[in-house]
XYZ file of C-alpha atoms in Angstrom:
671
model
C 104.547 168.372 -54.501
C 100.918 168.540 -54.002
C 98.604 167.439 -56.819
C 97.176 171.182 -56.766
C 100.580 172.421 -57.530
C 101.245 169.758 -60.059
C 97.932 170.546 -62.043
C 98.652 174.245 -61.954
C 102.257 173.621 -63.217
C 100.847 171.238 -65.886
C 98.550 173.971 -67.280
C 101.256 176.584 -67.082
C 103.753 174.242 -68.817
C 101.155 173.575 -71.367
C 100.544 177.312 -72.229
C 104.415 177.766 -72.244
C 104.824 174.682 -74.520
C 102.135 175.885 -77.003
C 103.914 179.471 -76.966
C 107.229 177.833 -77.619
C 105.844 175.784 -80.273
C 104.182 178.838 -81.896
C 107.454 180.684 -81.732
C 109.425 177.795 -83.092
C 106.876 177.463 -85.941
C 107.229 181.213 -86.681
C 111.028 180.942 -86.545
C 110.788 178.054 -89.033
C 108.386 179.859 -91.210
C 110.834 182.817 -91.419
C 113.620 180.576 -92.316
C 111.636 178.901 -94.844
C 110.604 182.225 -96.287
C 114.187 183.420 -96.573
C 115.341 180.176 -98.143
C 112.604 180.360 -100.596
C 113.318 183.979 -101.502
C 117.119 183.151 -101.557
C 116.849 180.129 -104.056
C 114.396 182.381 -106.137
C 116.737 185.189 -106.231
C 119.544 182.876 -107.367
C 117.524 181.720 -110.125
C 116.474 185.322 -110.914
C 120.178 186.295 -110.961
C 120.917 183.377 -113.339
C 118.130 184.247 -115.884
C 119.148 188.035 -115.563
C 122.819 187.093 -116.444
C 121.598 184.938 -119.243
C 119.505 187.953 -120.659
C 122.645 190.019 -120.226
C 124.731 187.595 -122.319
C 122.103 187.015 -124.780
C 122.179 190.824 -125.284
C 125.954 191.006 -125.592
C 125.571 187.886 -128.084
C 123.031 189.669 -130.285
C 125.206 192.710 -130.303
C 128.227 190.563 -131.336
C 126.230 188.793 -134.037
C 125.048 192.174 -135.391
C 128.676 193.498 -135.371
C 129.512 190.347 -137.314
C 126.894 190.825 -139.935
C 128.174 194.575 -140.542
C 131.758 193.521 -140.504
C 131.422 190.888 -143.317
C 132.236 193.248 -146.212
C 135.159 194.927 -144.267
C 137.503 192.150 -144.908
C 137.520 193.107 -148.638
C 137.659 196.810 -148.077
C 140.116 198.572 -150.291
C 141.653 200.541 -147.511
C 142.391 197.268 -145.404
C 143.672 195.524 -148.567
C 146.099 198.342 -149.434
C 147.410 198.553 -145.999
C 148.114 194.784 -145.770
C 149.685 195.036 -149.219
C 151.864 197.838 -148.015
C 152.954 195.922 -144.980
C 153.484 192.744 -146.766
C 156.069 194.634 -149.047
C 158.292 195.706 -146.230
C 160.979 193.393 -145.180
C 160.552 194.640 -141.614
C 157.129 195.933 -140.785
C 158.603 197.731 -137.597
C 159.994 200.368 -139.948
C 156.495 201.413 -140.681
C 155.076 200.799 -137.168
C 157.544 202.468 -134.934
C 157.548 205.835 -136.429
C 153.794 206.045 -136.561
C 153.692 204.450 -132.878
C 155.901 207.441 -131.621
C 153.677 209.874 -133.387
C 150.576 208.354 -132.063
C 151.997 208.480 -128.526
C 152.537 212.157 -128.868
C 148.976 212.499 -130.212
C 150.364 214.278 -133.370
C 147.144 214.284 -135.707
C 149.143 215.238 -138.911
C 150.298 213.161 -141.650
C 149.336 209.294 -141.701
C 147.431 209.639 -138.459
C 145.170 212.230 -139.939
C 144.536 210.008 -142.908
C 143.605 207.056 -140.816
C 140.918 209.020 -138.833
C 139.426 210.492 -142.134
C 139.558 207.553 -144.570
C 136.444 206.024 -146.095
C 136.617 202.953 -143.867
C 136.663 205.110 -140.732
C 133.623 207.039 -142.069
C 131.786 203.661 -142.793
C 132.619 202.577 -139.177
C 131.114 205.620 -137.781
C 127.966 205.706 -139.916
C 127.225 201.990 -140.041
C 128.368 200.681 -136.709
C 128.856 203.273 -134.178
C 125.856 205.494 -135.058
C 126.718 207.747 -132.156
C 124.073 210.328 -132.943
C 121.282 207.551 -133.163
C 122.095 205.941 -129.876
C 122.575 209.353 -128.043
C 119.338 210.738 -129.211
C 117.475 207.384 -128.399
C 119.296 206.500 -125.080
C 121.112 209.439 -124.034
C 124.521 207.751 -124.473
C 126.555 206.207 -127.164
C 126.127 202.547 -127.715
C 129.958 202.040 -128.871
C 132.802 204.165 -127.280
C 134.953 203.540 -130.224
C 135.231 201.278 -133.167
C 138.428 200.632 -135.146
C 140.125 198.157 -137.587
C 143.725 196.912 -137.761
C 145.291 195.212 -140.605
C 146.630 191.759 -140.121
C 149.922 192.940 -138.698
C 148.034 194.705 -135.800
C 148.461 198.451 -137.159
C 145.326 200.465 -137.042
C 143.831 201.348 -140.492
C 140.664 202.813 -139.382
C 138.870 204.371 -136.375
C 136.041 206.388 -135.180
C 138.047 208.014 -132.287
C 141.714 208.213 -131.312
C 142.882 204.982 -129.637
C 145.512 204.932 -126.910
C 147.800 202.660 -129.116
C 148.612 202.494 -132.864
C 149.866 198.898 -132.758
C 147.515 196.275 -131.287
C 149.031 192.868 -132.223
C 150.458 192.529 -128.773
C 147.046 192.752 -127.032
C 145.322 189.752 -125.763
C 142.030 190.555 -127.315
C 143.802 190.853 -130.712
C 145.505 187.558 -130.498
C 142.367 185.664 -129.129
C 140.179 187.070 -132.110
C 142.713 186.091 -134.578
C 142.846 182.543 -133.214
C 139.111 182.053 -132.288
C 137.305 184.355 -134.537
C 135.563 186.422 -131.907
C 136.487 187.543 -128.349
C 134.352 189.215 -125.758
C 136.439 190.838 -122.931
C 135.918 191.723 -119.300
C 133.677 194.667 -118.364
C 136.290 197.132 -117.347
C 137.116 201.038 -117.607
C 138.284 201.907 -121.073
C 140.895 204.588 -121.027
C 140.235 205.657 -124.612
C 136.464 206.310 -124.107
C 136.211 206.964 -120.591
C 133.406 204.481 -120.196
C 132.818 201.029 -118.414
C 132.632 198.894 -121.547
C 133.098 195.406 -122.915
C 135.360 194.686 -125.829
C 133.813 192.940 -128.848
C 136.303 191.902 -131.245
C 135.885 190.209 -134.621
C 138.258 188.561 -137.111
C 138.165 190.018 -140.592
C 138.796 187.619 -143.566
C 138.872 188.134 -147.311
C 136.949 186.097 -149.796
C 139.423 183.348 -149.807
C 139.087 183.084 -146.145
C 142.529 184.408 -145.422
C 143.007 186.607 -142.350
C 142.800 190.139 -143.118
C 142.483 192.093 -139.970
C 140.690 192.778 -136.675
C 137.476 194.826 -135.861
C 137.195 196.010 -132.302
C 134.102 197.861 -130.907
C 134.078 199.157 -127.392
C 130.615 198.317 -126.141
C 129.200 200.672 -123.576
C 127.601 198.497 -120.768
C 125.165 201.345 -120.034
C 123.101 199.541 -122.859
C 122.678 196.656 -120.383
C 121.390 198.555 -117.428
C 117.902 198.494 -118.668
C 117.732 194.760 -118.105
C 118.951 195.124 -114.569
C 116.601 198.169 -114.088
C 113.739 196.073 -115.255
C 114.266 193.484 -112.669
C 114.418 195.990 -109.901
C 111.305 197.689 -110.931
C 109.601 194.220 -111.291
C 110.426 193.283 -107.696
C 107.688 193.288 -104.968
C 110.331 194.714 -102.475
C 111.302 198.383 -102.526
C 114.599 197.511 -100.974
C 115.663 195.322 -104.013
C 119.134 196.408 -105.177
C 121.207 194.819 -108.003
C 124.694 195.114 -108.401
C 127.000 193.949 -111.183
C 130.651 192.988 -110.451
C 133.556 191.812 -112.579
C 136.557 190.726 -110.592
C 136.580 192.973 -107.219
C 135.021 195.956 -109.081
C 131.318 196.852 -108.772
C 130.505 198.410 -112.274
C 126.906 198.944 -111.889
C 124.527 199.536 -108.846
C 120.964 200.125 -109.059
C 120.931 202.442 -105.908
C 124.222 204.271 -106.137
C 126.021 206.234 -108.964
C 129.306 204.870 -109.896
C 131.959 204.275 -108.573
C 130.022 202.300 -105.882
C 131.247 201.158 -102.572
C 133.132 197.811 -102.567
C 131.425 194.700 -101.152
C 132.099 193.150 -97.745
C 134.922 190.773 -97.551
C 132.546 187.966 -96.348
C 130.256 188.522 -99.328
C 133.391 188.514 -101.690
C 134.848 185.315 -100.078
C 131.387 183.369 -100.456
C 131.336 184.475 -104.084
C 134.848 183.216 -104.606
C 134.075 179.902 -102.835
C 130.835 179.231 -104.825
C 129.365 179.863 -108.159
C 126.008 180.673 -106.885
C 124.242 181.158 -103.455
C 122.646 183.296 -100.924
C 123.070 184.448 -97.219
C 122.434 186.847 -94.473
C 125.024 189.635 -94.190
C 125.301 192.973 -92.352
C 125.827 195.839 -94.753
C 126.820 199.467 -93.967
C 123.135 200.502 -93.388
C 121.060 197.294 -93.179
C 120.890 193.574 -92.491
C 120.288 192.166 -95.961
C 119.623 188.917 -97.744
C 122.141 188.642 -100.595
C 121.834 186.261 -103.571
C 124.483 186.080 -106.325
C 125.190 184.291 -109.459
C 128.434 184.085 -111.270
C 128.731 183.244 -114.850
C 131.231 182.991 -117.724
C 130.369 184.310 -121.268
C 132.404 181.424 -122.741
C 134.860 178.771 -121.635
C 137.833 180.572 -123.282
C 140.469 182.164 -120.882
C 140.283 185.864 -120.442
C 136.618 186.279 -121.690
C 133.707 187.999 -119.800
C 133.243 186.704 -116.360
C 130.746 188.701 -114.113
C 128.689 188.246 -111.150
C 125.095 189.604 -110.479
C 124.259 190.321 -106.755
C 120.841 190.894 -105.582
C 120.097 192.049 -102.018
C 116.883 192.857 -99.928
C 116.408 194.521 -96.577
C 115.669 191.595 -94.171
C 113.223 193.682 -92.264
C 111.092 194.276 -95.382
C 111.130 190.607 -96.329
C 110.151 189.441 -92.722
C 107.556 192.296 -92.323
C 104.517 189.952 -92.582
C 105.976 187.462 -90.112
C 106.899 190.334 -87.750
C 103.086 191.233 -87.524
C 102.287 187.501 -87.226
C 104.947 187.371 -84.409
C 103.302 190.066 -82.404
C 99.944 188.362 -82.828
C 101.565 185.038 -81.812
C 102.986 186.819 -78.620
C 99.553 188.289 -77.585
C 97.678 184.978 -78.230
C 100.517 183.192 -76.201
C 100.052 185.583 -73.312
C 96.165 185.198 -73.260
C 96.525 181.481 -73.417
C 99.020 181.239 -70.427
C 96.688 183.539 -68.716
C 93.652 181.302 -69.313
C 95.565 178.055 -68.641
C 96.530 179.438 -65.122
C 93.016 180.396 -64.328
C 91.743 177.064 -65.604
C 94.474 175.241 -63.902
C 93.570 176.984 -60.536
C 90.038 176.056 -60.823
C 90.584 172.485 -61.875
C 93.181 171.955 -59.154
C 90.838 173.114 -56.482
C 87.977 170.923 -57.833
C 90.263 167.902 -57.786
C 92.395 168.611 -54.736
C 89.548 169.345 -52.411
C 87.953 165.981 -52.578
C 91.167 164.307 -52.737
C 92.087 166.091 -49.343
C 88.955 164.601 -47.844
C 89.943 161.165 -49.080
C 93.404 161.670 -47.452
C 91.757 162.442 -44.198
C 89.513 159.394 -44.487
C 92.425 157.344 -45.108
C 94.148 158.705 -42.149
C 91.292 157.966 -39.875
C 91.072 154.344 -41.292
C 94.828 153.919 -40.540
C 94.087 154.918 -36.965
C 91.530 152.352 -36.642
C 88.381 154.187 -37.141
C 86.377 152.000 -39.661
C 83.081 153.925 -39.202
C 84.469 156.984 -41.019
C 82.773 158.110 -44.292
C 83.947 160.044 -47.174
C 80.912 162.631 -47.511
C 81.850 163.608 -50.946
C 79.404 164.696 -53.518
C 81.336 164.435 -56.716
C 80.812 162.783 -60.273
C 83.206 160.986 -62.466
C 86.266 159.280 -61.316
C 86.579 161.173 -58.014
C 83.090 160.163 -57.080
C 83.741 156.608 -58.093
C 86.872 156.729 -55.843
C 84.794 158.062 -52.860
C 82.237 155.258 -53.326
C 85.199 152.790 -53.487
C 86.704 154.133 -50.235
C 83.237 153.873 -48.505
C 82.899 150.254 -49.767
C 86.393 149.459 -48.712
C 85.729 150.542 -44.963
C 82.596 148.564 -45.119
C 84.717 145.514 -46.387
C 87.319 146.184 -43.930
C 84.792 146.081 -40.997
C 83.436 142.800 -42.248
C 86.707 141.345 -42.839
C 88.017 142.407 -39.481
C 85.054 140.750 -37.619
C 85.655 137.431 -39.543
C 89.411 137.683 -38.811
C 88.668 138.083 -35.136
C 86.371 135.188 -35.221
C 89.080 133.138 -37.198
C 91.744 134.095 -34.650
C 89.611 132.849 -31.895
C 88.938 129.590 -33.764
C 92.647 129.013 -34.499
C 93.625 129.847 -30.901
C 91.420 127.013 -29.687
C 92.560 124.654 -32.547
C 96.181 125.605 -31.534
C 95.510 124.753 -27.844
C 94.156 121.326 -28.947
C 97.083 120.917 -31.333
C 99.510 121.595 -28.514
C 97.795 119.184 -26.167
C 97.794 116.477 -28.864
C 101.412 117.162 -29.748
C 102.427 116.643 -26.127
C 100.347 113.525 -26.049
C 101.958 112.353 -29.315
C 105.491 113.148 -28.064
C 104.844 110.986 -25.005
C 103.377 108.196 -27.164
C 106.605 108.442 -29.371
C 108.786 108.292 -26.431
C 106.872 105.265 -25.194
C 107.131 103.522 -28.655
C 110.858 104.117 -28.699
C 111.192 102.592 -25.381
C 109.173 99.531 -26.675
C 111.135 99.301 -29.602
C 114.455 99.376 -27.779
C 113.144 96.731 -25.537
C 112.011 94.626 -28.516
C 115.478 94.858 -29.975
C 117.064 93.828 -26.719
C 114.588 91.034 -26.601
C 115.343 90.097 -30.183
C 119.136 90.010 -29.406
C 118.746 88.083 -26.256
C 116.131 85.718 -27.613
C 118.287 84.947 -30.687
C 121.274 84.215 -28.604
C 119.671 82.052 -26.024
C 117.653 80.251 -28.720
C 120.586 79.597 -31.137
C 122.592 77.943 -28.568
C 120.251 75.223 -27.679
C 119.537 74.737 -31.434
C 123.244 74.638 -32.190
C 123.748 71.825 -29.593
C 120.673 69.930 -31.054
C 122.128 70.217 -34.456
C 125.622 68.972 -33.299
C 124.108 66.306 -31.348
C 122.005 65.164 -34.159
C 124.811 65.061 -36.423
C 126.960 63.023 -33.982
C 124.084 60.568 -33.574
C 123.704 60.335 -37.449
C 127.410 59.440 -37.608
C 127.619 56.950 -34.555
C 124.370 55.131 -35.298
C 124.649 55.049 -39.133
C 123.694 51.372 -40.192
C 122.661 50.471 -36.663
C 119.132 51.889 -36.586
C 116.292 51.476 -39.052
C 115.659 53.609 -42.161
C 112.641 55.213 -40.468
C 114.696 56.131 -37.425
C 117.579 57.614 -39.716
C 114.902 59.730 -41.471
C 113.312 60.909 -38.252
C 116.908 61.906 -37.054
C 117.403 63.728 -40.361
C 114.184 65.666 -39.899
C 115.175 66.684 -36.485
C 118.660 67.984 -37.485
C 117.121 69.766 -40.681
C 114.399 71.404 -38.510
C 116.997 72.612 -35.980
C 119.055 74.162 -38.719
C 116.186 75.784 -40.343
C 115.167 77.430 -36.910
C 118.824 78.587 -36.564
C 118.713 80.323 -40.012
C 115.286 81.830 -39.164
C 116.585 83.266 -35.895
C 119.690 84.761 -37.575
C 117.508 86.403 -40.350
C 115.254 87.916 -37.627
C 118.354 89.162 -35.803
C 119.666 90.812 -38.978
C 116.222 92.324 -39.913
C 116.075 93.825 -36.513
C 119.421 95.396 -36.904
C 118.587 97.092 -40.137
C 118.241 101.008 -39.969
C 120.393 103.462 -38.429
C 121.635 107.051 -38.526
C 121.768 108.773 -41.841
C 125.227 110.489 -40.820
C 126.904 106.984 -41.511
C 126.021 107.220 -45.103
C 128.880 107.757 -47.513
C 129.633 107.211 -51.261
C 129.850 103.463 -51.963
C 131.337 102.214 -55.368
C 128.768 99.747 -56.605
C 131.086 97.979 -59.041
C 133.476 97.138 -56.338
C 130.622 96.131 -53.941
C 129.316 93.630 -56.567
C 132.884 92.239 -57.065
C 133.240 91.729 -53.483
C 129.981 89.879 -53.189
C 131.072 87.542 -55.927
C 134.680 87.091 -54.456
C 133.745 86.685 -50.719
C 130.137 86.721 -49.623
C 128.429 84.246 -52.238
C 131.860 82.735 -53.654
C 130.810 79.347 -52.739
C 127.183 79.458 -53.868
C 128.261 81.006 -57.324
C 130.903 78.332 -57.958
C 128.535 75.433 -57.022
C 125.861 76.599 -59.238
C 128.059 78.089 -62.006
C 126.308 81.455 -61.770
C 127.327 84.036 -64.324
C 126.942 87.705 -63.053
C 127.227 90.408 -65.796
C 127.754 94.285 -65.386
C 127.693 95.657 -69.040
C 128.332 99.215 -67.848
C 129.922 100.794 -64.724
C 127.547 101.277 -61.904
C 127.159 104.615 -60.219
C 128.342 105.553 -56.727
C 125.519 105.384 -54.177
C 125.278 107.498 -50.978
C 124.551 104.963 -48.185
C 125.683 102.443 -45.633
C 128.013 100.042 -47.237
C 127.176 97.259 -44.947
C 123.509 97.510 -45.429
C 123.899 97.980 -49.252
C 126.089 94.734 -49.385
C 123.349 92.836 -47.391
C 120.653 94.169 -49.920
C 122.536 92.969 -52.987
C 123.554 89.727 -51.365
C 119.872 88.842 -50.728
C 118.798 89.865 -54.196
C 121.536 87.859 -55.876
C 121.293 84.896 -53.581
C 117.457 84.761 -54.344
C 118.140 84.984 -58.127
C 120.502 81.857 -57.784
C 118.075 79.947 -55.417
C 114.919 80.181 -57.422
C 116.162 78.634 -60.604
C 115.197 75.653 -62.684
C 117.478 72.656 -62.024
C 118.194 72.495 -65.857
C 119.304 76.101 -66.351
C 122.455 77.981 -65.400
C 121.709 81.222 -63.457
C 122.644 84.311 -65.459
C 122.314 87.640 -63.386
C 122.680 91.115 -65.216
C 123.155 94.314 -63.147
C 122.556 97.593 -65.007
C 121.900 101.226 -63.907
C 119.518 103.856 -65.203
C 119.387 107.620 -64.724
C 116.604 109.014 -62.586
C 115.848 112.717 -61.921
C 116.213 114.316 -58.559
C 119.815 112.912 -57.748
C 118.553 109.306 -57.717
C 119.992 106.287 -59.525
C 118.042 103.183 -60.492
C 119.971 99.754 -60.365
C 118.320 96.892 -62.236
C 118.995 93.311 -61.338
C 117.723 90.722 -63.825
C 117.786 86.910 -63.696
C 116.702 84.008 -65.747
C 114.921 82.196 -62.845
C 111.370 80.854 -62.433
C 109.765 84.425 -61.990
C 106.948 85.701 -59.892
C 103.371 85.934 -60.516
C 101.915 89.416 -60.906
C 99.542 89.093 -58.182
C 102.591 88.519 -55.686
C 104.651 91.587 -56.675
C 103.686 93.300 -53.286
C 103.361 90.420 -51.181
C 107.043 89.310 -51.506
C 108.354 92.173 -49.583
C 106.149 91.071 -46.480
C 107.841 89.591 -43.467
C 107.509 85.736 -43.505
C 105.789 85.672 -46.917
C 106.951 82.680 -48.828
C 105.595 81.814 -52.270
C 107.008 78.067 -52.257
C 107.046 75.256 -49.819
C 110.196 74.455 -48.034
C 110.550 71.222 -49.979
C 110.637 73.245 -53.193
C 113.060 76.067 -52.288
C 114.640 76.703 -48.977
C 114.086 80.092 -47.310
C 112.990 82.076 -44.384
C 110.654 84.610 -45.801
C 112.561 87.486 -44.389
C 115.171 88.363 -46.952
C 113.148 90.594 -49.362
C 111.490 92.197 -46.447
C 115.013 93.199 -45.119
C 115.835 94.470 -48.682
C 112.855 96.642 -48.525
C 113.502 98.065 -45.100
C 117.246 98.894 -46.071
C 115.889 100.600 -49.381
C 113.375 102.706 -47.310
C 116.094 103.585 -44.832
C 118.026 105.230 -47.671
C 115.111 106.920 -49.038
C 114.602 104.949 -52.085
C 112.143 102.354 -53.447
C 112.218 98.712 -54.750
C 109.708 97.070 -57.113
C 109.734 93.899 -59.296
C 108.567 93.041 -62.721
C 108.363 89.436 -63.899
C 107.172 88.817 -67.454
C 105.919 85.026 -67.620
C 108.975 82.749 -68.389
C 111.503 85.505 -68.577
C 112.807 85.526 -64.958
C 112.592 88.536 -62.648
C 113.745 92.135 -62.883
C 114.207 94.080 -59.506
C 114.496 98.010 -59.806
C 116.168 99.663 -56.867
C 116.262 103.345 -56.672
C 118.826 104.780 -54.521
C 120.433 108.272 -53.884
C 123.432 108.952 -55.985
C 126.707 110.051 -54.220
C 127.800 113.645 -54.832
C 131.475 112.886 -54.856
C 133.642 109.802 -55.449
C 134.980 107.972 -52.532
C 136.673 104.556 -53.115
C 137.118 103.988 -49.418
C 133.712 102.442 -49.358
C 135.578 99.220 -50.506
C 136.933 98.785 -47.001
C 133.415 98.840 -45.489
C 132.203 96.176 -48.032
C 135.088 93.960 -47.259
C 134.247 94.458 -43.499
C 130.689 93.495 -44.194
C 131.946 90.365 -46.108
C 134.025 89.444 -43.149
């Protein structure tokens, strides 16, 4: 995708992102608003229900105050006395219950409705004329009193039953002192009412009877109406529900339509809450609170439901939403226009730079950007121009360097050819020298051996027949010939050192040292009483077993040879770890030692630090050792603290795997 299109898409994406962010923000605001109103409505329902219960409580307390003297009323006392005298109160109750059911107003029933206690109830408690005049409806649908046996003794209106002791409200009031029932339809009064029931006691505190007042709930609607009128939303609606029945609705006359099952289920599941529900004519926010008047079973249990039209609640955000949409469209349009302009201003010089880069790739280093721009693009164009200039300069230098190197390569090829020829010539000369050394040593050793043999024969045959001077001269001759024989043998051995690395194999150094003691230097070690110690096992070395045997024979024989006559040679052989796959083997003796200035000279051919009279030797042994070590890619050095003998440090490559077959090579070398 071209940068022009990317910039345009970026601006479009930015505009869309801002629009989406605005929409999400608006949606969150709507959700927050609904949550806030829902929580506030739950709190309002709770407060309103508390006001309703407080109103009922005040009415109950006023009723208790008016009922205090009724426990001693003569009508109630006489009724209780009459019933107490009967062995079976049913003899009094059943006839009156039958007449009551038939609604026969004669006889005792008529006396109950017109006695002084009934008149007192009508005038002091019911006060129907007063409440009708003030509120347009009665406050109490009916008020009546029963004796302690449950039979009616006074009433303001005809009740549905004469005997009340079998009613739940009567039993609760007797046990607990008061009872507030559920709001329900009262058949006697034809009203939605709540039963307010009070226990009546005499002065001694004995149970005397029950007072029941059927309280008209229309008295409570003023509280709910005030909540509706105080709301800022015209669609505010309050409903009071007990059980599954709506008993009051601020919008509709009773009986009101029942609630949706979803709302009912949520009310059953939780004590208080809110949510969105689709009602018959609108989508509404519904909040509710369910409360109990007391914790006694069977007492008042109501739910207050508040609902609002969602469209009215979200009206401010709807306007804001329309404004957001307008602004978002304008923003996307502006972003598109700005993106097009910016994309062209960037893509045009970049296209020129692209063409310039193509020309450079084709080898045209004289091209130029010709871009008049500021900022980063202008700097980029200047960098391109500077790059082409540097490329031209670098190319010229490279061409010059190539020519120089071609000349050097030609000279190097000539010198390599010349060096190869010289190496071939050197190899030929070395081969001739080896052949000469072998032939010379063989041709020289034979006459010398004859001289030594003849001298030995003369010493034996002429012993005691010649003068001491002649014997000494003959001894010098034999000794000189023997030394020359040893020197020629050492030269031959030195010339034979070196070979092909492919012959290298793992060599067991512990076994090699043992073979040297047992075979190669056995006679010398026995004659001198030499003690050779290896405190720890030695590592396996990758090398030529014959050459390694010669190497340690020379080192050990020198340690025995260069010794004070009064001391017994003690030689210690140890190993040390060295990085890089190498091992260092240390050979330490208690001999006469070596001066520090001679550390390097002792490895030189024919270099001797002592005269032949002091210590025998050819001056070739350590030179041969160094040649063997060099051939193995190692090193050899010496340290000799004054008066403490010598310590030779020999570094050799360690073997990668164990191969005890090296012992056979060592034995072969010993032979």
